[in-house]
Short mmCIF file of C-alpha atoms in Angstrom, two decimals:
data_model
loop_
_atom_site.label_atom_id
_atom_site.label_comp_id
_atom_site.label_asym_id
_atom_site.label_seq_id
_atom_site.Cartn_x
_atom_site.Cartn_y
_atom_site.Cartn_z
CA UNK A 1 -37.64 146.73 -32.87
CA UNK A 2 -39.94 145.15 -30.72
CA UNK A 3 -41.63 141.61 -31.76
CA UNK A 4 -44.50 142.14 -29.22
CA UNK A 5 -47.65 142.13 -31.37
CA UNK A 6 -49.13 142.71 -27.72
CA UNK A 7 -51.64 146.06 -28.04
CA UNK A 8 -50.62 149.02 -26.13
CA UNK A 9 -52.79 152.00 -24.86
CA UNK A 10 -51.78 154.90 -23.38
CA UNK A 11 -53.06 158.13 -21.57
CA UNK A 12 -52.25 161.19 -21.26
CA UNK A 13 -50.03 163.67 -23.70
CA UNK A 14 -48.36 165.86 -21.51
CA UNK A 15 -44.64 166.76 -21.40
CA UNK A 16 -43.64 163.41 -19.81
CA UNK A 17 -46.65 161.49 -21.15
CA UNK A 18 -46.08 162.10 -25.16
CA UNK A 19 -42.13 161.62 -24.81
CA UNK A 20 -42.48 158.56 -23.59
CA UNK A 21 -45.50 157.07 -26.07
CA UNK A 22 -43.16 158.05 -28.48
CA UNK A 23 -40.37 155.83 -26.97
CA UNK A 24 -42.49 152.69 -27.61
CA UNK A 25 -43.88 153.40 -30.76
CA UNK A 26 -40.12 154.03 -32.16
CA UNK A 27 -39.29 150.80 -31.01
CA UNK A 28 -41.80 149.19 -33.00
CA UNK A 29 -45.46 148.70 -30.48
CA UNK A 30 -48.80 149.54 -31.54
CA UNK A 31 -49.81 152.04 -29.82
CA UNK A 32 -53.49 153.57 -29.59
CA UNK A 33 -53.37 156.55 -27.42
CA UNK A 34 -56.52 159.26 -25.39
CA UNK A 35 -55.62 162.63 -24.60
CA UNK A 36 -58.18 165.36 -23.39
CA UNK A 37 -56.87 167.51 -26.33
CA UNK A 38 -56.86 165.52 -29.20
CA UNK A 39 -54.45 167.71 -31.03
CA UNK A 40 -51.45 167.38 -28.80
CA UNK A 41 -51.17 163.58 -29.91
CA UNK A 42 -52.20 163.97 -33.54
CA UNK A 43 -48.32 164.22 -34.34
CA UNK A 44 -47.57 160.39 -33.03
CA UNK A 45 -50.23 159.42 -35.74
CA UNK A 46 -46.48 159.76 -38.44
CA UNK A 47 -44.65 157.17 -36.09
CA UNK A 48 -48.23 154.70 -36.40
CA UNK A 49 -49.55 156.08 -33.61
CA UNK A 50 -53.62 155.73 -33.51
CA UNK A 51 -55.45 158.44 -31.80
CA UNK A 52 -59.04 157.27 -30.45
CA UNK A 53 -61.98 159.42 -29.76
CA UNK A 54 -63.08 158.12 -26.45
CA UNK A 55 -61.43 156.42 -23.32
CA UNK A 56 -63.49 153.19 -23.89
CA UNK A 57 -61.98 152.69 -27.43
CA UNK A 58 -59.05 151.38 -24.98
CA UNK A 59 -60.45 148.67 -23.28
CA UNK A 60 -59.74 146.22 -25.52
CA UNK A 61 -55.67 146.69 -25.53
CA UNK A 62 -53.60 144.44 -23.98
CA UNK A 63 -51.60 146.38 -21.52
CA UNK A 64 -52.84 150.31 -20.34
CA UNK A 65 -50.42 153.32 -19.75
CA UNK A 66 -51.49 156.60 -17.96
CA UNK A 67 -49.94 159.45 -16.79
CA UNK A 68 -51.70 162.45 -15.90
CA UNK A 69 -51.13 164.79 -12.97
CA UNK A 70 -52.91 163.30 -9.88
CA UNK A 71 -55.29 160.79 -8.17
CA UNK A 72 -58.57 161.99 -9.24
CA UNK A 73 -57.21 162.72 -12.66
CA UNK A 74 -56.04 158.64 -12.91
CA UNK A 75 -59.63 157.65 -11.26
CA UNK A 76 -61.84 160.39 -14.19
CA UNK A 77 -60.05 158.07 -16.93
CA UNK A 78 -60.27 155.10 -15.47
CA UNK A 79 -63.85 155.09 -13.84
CA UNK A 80 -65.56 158.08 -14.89
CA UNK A 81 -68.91 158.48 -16.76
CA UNK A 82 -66.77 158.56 -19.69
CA UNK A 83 -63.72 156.68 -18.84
CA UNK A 84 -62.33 153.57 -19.98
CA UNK A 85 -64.93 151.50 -17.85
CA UNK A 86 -67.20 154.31 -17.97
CA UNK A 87 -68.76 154.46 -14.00
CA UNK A 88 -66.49 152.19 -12.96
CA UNK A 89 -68.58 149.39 -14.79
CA UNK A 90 -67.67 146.96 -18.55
CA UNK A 91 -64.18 145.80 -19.44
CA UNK A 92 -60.58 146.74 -18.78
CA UNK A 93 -56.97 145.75 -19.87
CA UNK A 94 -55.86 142.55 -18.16
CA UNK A 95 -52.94 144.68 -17.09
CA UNK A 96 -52.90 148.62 -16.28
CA UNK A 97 -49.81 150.33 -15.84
CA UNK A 98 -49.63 154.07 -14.31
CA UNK A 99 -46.68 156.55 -14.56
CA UNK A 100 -48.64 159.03 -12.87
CA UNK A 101 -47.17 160.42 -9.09
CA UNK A 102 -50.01 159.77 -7.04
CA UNK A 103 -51.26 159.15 -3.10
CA UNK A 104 -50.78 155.91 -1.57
CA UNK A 105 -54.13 156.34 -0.30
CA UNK A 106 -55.60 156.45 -3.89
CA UNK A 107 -53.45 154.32 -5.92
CA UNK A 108 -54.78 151.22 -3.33
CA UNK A 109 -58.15 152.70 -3.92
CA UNK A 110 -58.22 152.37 -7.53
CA UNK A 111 -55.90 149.09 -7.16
CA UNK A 112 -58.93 147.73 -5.95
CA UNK A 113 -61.22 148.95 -8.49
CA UNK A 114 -59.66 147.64 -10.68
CA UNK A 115 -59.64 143.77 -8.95
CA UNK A 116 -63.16 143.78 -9.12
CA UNK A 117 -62.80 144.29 -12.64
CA UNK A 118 -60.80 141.79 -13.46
CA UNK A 119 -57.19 143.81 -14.27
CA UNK A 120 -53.94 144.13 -12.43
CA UNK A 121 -52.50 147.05 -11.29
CA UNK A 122 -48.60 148.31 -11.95
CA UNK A 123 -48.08 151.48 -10.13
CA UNK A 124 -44.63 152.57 -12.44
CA UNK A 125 -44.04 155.95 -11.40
CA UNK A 126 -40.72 157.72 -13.21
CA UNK A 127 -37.90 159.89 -12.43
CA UNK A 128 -36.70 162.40 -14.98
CA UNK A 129 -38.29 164.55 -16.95
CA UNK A 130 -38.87 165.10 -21.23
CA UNK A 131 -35.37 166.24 -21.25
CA UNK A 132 -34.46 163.07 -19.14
CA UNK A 133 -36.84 161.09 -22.09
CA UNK A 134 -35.42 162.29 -24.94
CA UNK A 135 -31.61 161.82 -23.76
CA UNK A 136 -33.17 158.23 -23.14
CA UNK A 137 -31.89 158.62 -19.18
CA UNK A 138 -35.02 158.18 -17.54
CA UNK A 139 -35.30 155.64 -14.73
CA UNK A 140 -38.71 153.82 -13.20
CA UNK A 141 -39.68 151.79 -10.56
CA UNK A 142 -42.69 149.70 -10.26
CA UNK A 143 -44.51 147.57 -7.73
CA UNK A 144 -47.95 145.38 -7.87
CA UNK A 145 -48.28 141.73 -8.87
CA UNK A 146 -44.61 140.49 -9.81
CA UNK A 147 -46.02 138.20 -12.90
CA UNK A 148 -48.19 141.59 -14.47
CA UNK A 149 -45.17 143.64 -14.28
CA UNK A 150 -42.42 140.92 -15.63
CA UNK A 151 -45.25 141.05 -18.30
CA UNK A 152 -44.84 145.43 -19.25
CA UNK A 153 -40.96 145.24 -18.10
CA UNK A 154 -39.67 145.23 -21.34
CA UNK A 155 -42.18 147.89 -22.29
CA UNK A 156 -41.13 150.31 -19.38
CA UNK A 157 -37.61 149.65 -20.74
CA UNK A 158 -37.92 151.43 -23.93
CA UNK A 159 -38.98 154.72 -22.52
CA UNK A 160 -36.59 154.08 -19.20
CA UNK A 161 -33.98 152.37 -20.55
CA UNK A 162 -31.94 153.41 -17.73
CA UNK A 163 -33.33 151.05 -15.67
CA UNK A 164 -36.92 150.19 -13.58
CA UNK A 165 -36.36 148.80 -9.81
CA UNK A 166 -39.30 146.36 -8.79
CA UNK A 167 -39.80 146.88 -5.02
CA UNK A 168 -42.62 144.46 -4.01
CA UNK A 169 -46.46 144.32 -4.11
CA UNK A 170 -48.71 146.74 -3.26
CA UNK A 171 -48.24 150.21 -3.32
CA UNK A 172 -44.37 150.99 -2.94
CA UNK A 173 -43.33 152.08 -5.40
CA UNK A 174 -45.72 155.47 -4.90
CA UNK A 175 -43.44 155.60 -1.56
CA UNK A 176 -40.58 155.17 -3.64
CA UNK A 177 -41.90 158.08 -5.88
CA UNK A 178 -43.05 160.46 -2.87
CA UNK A 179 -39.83 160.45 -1.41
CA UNK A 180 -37.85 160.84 -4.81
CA UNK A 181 -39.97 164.22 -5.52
CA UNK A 182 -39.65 165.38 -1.66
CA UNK A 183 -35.82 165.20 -2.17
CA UNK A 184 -36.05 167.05 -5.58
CA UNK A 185 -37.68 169.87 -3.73
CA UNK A 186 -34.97 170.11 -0.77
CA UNK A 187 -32.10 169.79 -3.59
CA UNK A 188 -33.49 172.36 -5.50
CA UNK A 189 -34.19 174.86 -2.44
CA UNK A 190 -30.36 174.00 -1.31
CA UNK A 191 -28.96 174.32 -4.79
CA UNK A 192 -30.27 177.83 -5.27
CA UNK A 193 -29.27 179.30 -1.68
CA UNK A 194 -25.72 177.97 -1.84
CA UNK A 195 -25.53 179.41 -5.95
CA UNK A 196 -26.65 182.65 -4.95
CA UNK A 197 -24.82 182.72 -1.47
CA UNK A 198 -21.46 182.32 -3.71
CA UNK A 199 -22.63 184.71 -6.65
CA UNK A 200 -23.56 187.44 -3.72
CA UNK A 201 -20.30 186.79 -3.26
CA UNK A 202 -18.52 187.52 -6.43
CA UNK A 203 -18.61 183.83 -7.67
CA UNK A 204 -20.46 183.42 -11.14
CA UNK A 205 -23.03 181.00 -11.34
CA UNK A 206 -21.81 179.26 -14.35
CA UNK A 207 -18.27 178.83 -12.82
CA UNK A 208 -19.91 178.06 -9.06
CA UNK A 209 -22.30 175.45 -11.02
CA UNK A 210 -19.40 174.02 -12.98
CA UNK A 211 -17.39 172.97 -9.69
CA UNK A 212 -20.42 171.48 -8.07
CA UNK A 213 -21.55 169.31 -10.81
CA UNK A 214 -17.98 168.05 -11.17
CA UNK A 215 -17.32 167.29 -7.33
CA UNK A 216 -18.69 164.87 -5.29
CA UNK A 217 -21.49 166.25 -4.37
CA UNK A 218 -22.41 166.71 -8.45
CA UNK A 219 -25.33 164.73 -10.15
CA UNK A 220 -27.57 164.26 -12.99
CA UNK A 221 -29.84 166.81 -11.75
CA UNK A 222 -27.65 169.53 -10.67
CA UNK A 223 -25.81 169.04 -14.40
CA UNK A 224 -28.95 169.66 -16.49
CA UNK A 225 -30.19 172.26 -13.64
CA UNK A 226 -27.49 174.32 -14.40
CA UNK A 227 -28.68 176.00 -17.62
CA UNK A 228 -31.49 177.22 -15.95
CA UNK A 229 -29.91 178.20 -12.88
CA UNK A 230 -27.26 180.18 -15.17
CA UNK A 231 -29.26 181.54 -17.94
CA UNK A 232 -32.79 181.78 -16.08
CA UNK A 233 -33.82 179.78 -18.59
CA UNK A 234 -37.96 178.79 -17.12
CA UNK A 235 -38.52 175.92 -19.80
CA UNK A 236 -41.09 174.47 -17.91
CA UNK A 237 -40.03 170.35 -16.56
CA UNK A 238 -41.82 170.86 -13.56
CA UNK A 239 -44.13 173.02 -12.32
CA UNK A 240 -43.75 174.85 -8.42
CA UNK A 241 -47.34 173.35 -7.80
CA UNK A 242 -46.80 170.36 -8.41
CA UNK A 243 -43.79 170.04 -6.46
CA UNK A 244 -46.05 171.43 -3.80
CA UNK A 245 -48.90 168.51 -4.30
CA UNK A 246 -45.67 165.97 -3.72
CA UNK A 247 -44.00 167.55 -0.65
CA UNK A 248 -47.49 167.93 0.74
CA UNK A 249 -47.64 163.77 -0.13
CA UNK A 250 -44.88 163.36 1.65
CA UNK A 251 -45.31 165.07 4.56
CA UNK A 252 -48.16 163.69 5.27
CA UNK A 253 -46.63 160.22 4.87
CA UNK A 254 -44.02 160.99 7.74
CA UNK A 255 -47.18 162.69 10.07
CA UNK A 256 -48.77 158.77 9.12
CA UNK A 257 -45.38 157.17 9.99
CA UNK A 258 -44.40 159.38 12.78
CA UNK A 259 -41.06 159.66 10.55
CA UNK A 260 -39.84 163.82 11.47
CA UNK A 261 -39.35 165.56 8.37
CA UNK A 262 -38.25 169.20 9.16
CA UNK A 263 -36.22 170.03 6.08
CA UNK A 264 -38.97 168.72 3.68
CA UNK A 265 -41.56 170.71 6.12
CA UNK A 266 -39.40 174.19 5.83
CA UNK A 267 -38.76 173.68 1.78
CA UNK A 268 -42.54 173.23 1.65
CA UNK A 269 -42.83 176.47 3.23
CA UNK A 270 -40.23 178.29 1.04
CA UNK A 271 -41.88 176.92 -2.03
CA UNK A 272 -45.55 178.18 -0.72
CA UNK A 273 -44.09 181.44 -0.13
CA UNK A 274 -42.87 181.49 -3.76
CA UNK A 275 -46.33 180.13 -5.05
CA UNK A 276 -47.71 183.34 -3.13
CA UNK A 277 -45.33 185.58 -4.73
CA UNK A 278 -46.74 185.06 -8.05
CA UNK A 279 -49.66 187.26 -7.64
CA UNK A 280 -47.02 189.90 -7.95
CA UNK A 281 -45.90 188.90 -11.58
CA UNK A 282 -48.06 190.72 -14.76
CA UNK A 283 -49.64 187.48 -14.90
CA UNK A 284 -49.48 185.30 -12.08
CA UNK A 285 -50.97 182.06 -13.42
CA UNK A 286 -48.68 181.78 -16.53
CA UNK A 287 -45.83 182.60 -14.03
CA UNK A 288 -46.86 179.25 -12.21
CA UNK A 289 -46.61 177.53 -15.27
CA UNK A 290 -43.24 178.49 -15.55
CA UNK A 291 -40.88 175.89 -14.18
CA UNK A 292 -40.47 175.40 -10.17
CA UNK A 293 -36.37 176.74 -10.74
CA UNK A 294 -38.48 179.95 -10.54
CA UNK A 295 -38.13 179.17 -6.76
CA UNK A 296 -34.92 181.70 -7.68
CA UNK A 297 -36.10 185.01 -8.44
CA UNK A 298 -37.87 184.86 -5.06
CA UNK A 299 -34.91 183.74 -3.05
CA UNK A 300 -33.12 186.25 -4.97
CA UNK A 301 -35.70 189.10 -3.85
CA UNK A 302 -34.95 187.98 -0.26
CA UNK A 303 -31.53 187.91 -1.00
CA UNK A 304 -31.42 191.44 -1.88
CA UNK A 305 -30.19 190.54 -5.34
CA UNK A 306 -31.49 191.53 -9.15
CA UNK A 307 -30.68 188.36 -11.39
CA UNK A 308 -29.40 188.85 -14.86
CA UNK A 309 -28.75 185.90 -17.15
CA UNK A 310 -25.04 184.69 -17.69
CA UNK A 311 -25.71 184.02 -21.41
CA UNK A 312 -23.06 181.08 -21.01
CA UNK A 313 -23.45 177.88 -23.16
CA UNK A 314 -24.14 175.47 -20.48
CA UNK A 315 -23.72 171.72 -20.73
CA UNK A 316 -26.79 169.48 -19.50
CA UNK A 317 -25.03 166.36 -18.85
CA UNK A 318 -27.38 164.81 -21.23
CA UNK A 319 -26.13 164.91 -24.44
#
């Protein structure tokens, strides 16, 4: 249990968001938490969670926590006319923490913002996803002042617990982040073209899957992948649209850099194409919502191939 009696907020309840609130308040931190819909954090109030009506009821914790989906979304809470400094004017937390995978461009905006009010700014984006959480696998890495985040380290800890990599001031470790969600997209794309190039083939996907997370070319991703890659199993983790928002990111990092990037540029492509695609589902926006493994049924279209589900029981290298 943690013997911090420093104050935690946190915002944002979504699938990554409420997994990893709950992380700290199991190991023993107040925590006082905002979410646009109230109700999806109500069920933290059994672990001693407190749920407060308004952003500003968090200014007065010790240490803030956000993750939402992007840039604007992190500068609404913050700065907005009813954020925690509501127009960018009053208090803040001494030290504000965000999970959130955002711009370079706009996490140095709002790292200034929040200079001028006094707080220091942790950008401590995450790789995993509530899966990754609950197994207690998920990884971090942070950059901004060195004192502010030896301050939240141990904090970060008990919702990443497999590890957080400080990389320097400023904004790196967005870069850091960018360039961990542009290779999630190209391993994804690859992943699916070389599992249905070998089922086209007469290979099953279970048995294909099996031999590739096992080699050396297996991972942590391509293990828990597999179930949905098998079973066509859409839980949502990730959605195609926002792996879209992060390749786009990324990109235009490497246009800024003059760094070439012609796989990311021709997965970004691929995964457009797919976004397009939905418009042909019954309903194209819950489709969307689905998870971005999705990316499958249309390569499977252009494969010339109907997908059926394996029904196999499918290890996810997480247990």
């Amino acid at each position: 249990m943690a013997t911090s009696t420093q104050r935690i907020g946190w915002i944002g309840m979504g699938r990554m968001g409420y997994a990893m609130a709950e992380w700290l308040l199991k190991s023993g931190y107040e925590v006082s938490i905002w979410n646009r819909t109230k109700a999806k954090a109500e069920p933290l109030t059994k672990l001693g969670g407190k749920v407060v009506d308004r952003l500003s009821d968090l200014a007065d914790v010790d240490v803030l926590f956000s993750i939402v989906s992007a840039g604007k979304d992190v500068k609404e809470v913050y700065f907005g006319p009813n954020g925690v400094a509501p127009n960018g004017k009053g208090k803040m937390p001494k030290i504000v923490v965000d999970c959130s995978t955002i711009s370079v461009d706009d996490s140095a905006e709002i790292r200034e913002q929040l200079k001028g009010l006094g707080a220091e700014f942790v950008a401590c984006p995450v790789s995993g996803n509530a899966k990754v959480i609950k197994a207690g696998k998920l990884s971090a890495v942070a950059s901004g002042p060195e004192a502010a985040f030896r301050k939240v380290e141990d904090m970060v800890l008990k919702f990443a617990p497999n590890g957080v990599s400080y990389v320097g001031d400023g904004e790196l470790a967005r870069i850091c982040k960018i360039a961990h969600n542009v290779m999630l997209g190209v391993v994804i794309q690859n992943l699916i073209e070389i599992t249905l190039l070998a089922n086209k083939m007469g290979v099953p996907r279970e048995a294909f899957l099996r031999f590739m997370s096992n080699s050396v070319m297996g991972s942590m991703f391509t293990r828990y992948k597999s179930p949905a890659l098998v079973n066509l199993d859409w839980t949502t983790t990730f959605t195609p649209e926002l792996l879209l928002k992060d390749l786009d990111l990324g990109l235009e990092l490497g246009r800024e850099w003059k760094v070439p990037m012609p796989t990311t540029a021709a997965t970004r492509e691929i995964l457009q194409g797919h976004i397009g695609n939905a418009i042909l589902q019954k309903d194209p926006a819950a489709y969307l919502e689905k998870d971005f493994a999705t990316l499958m049924e249309t390569m499977a279209n252009l494969s010339g191939m109907k997908l059926e589900s394996e029904n196999k029981n499918v290890p996810t290298g997480l247990e």
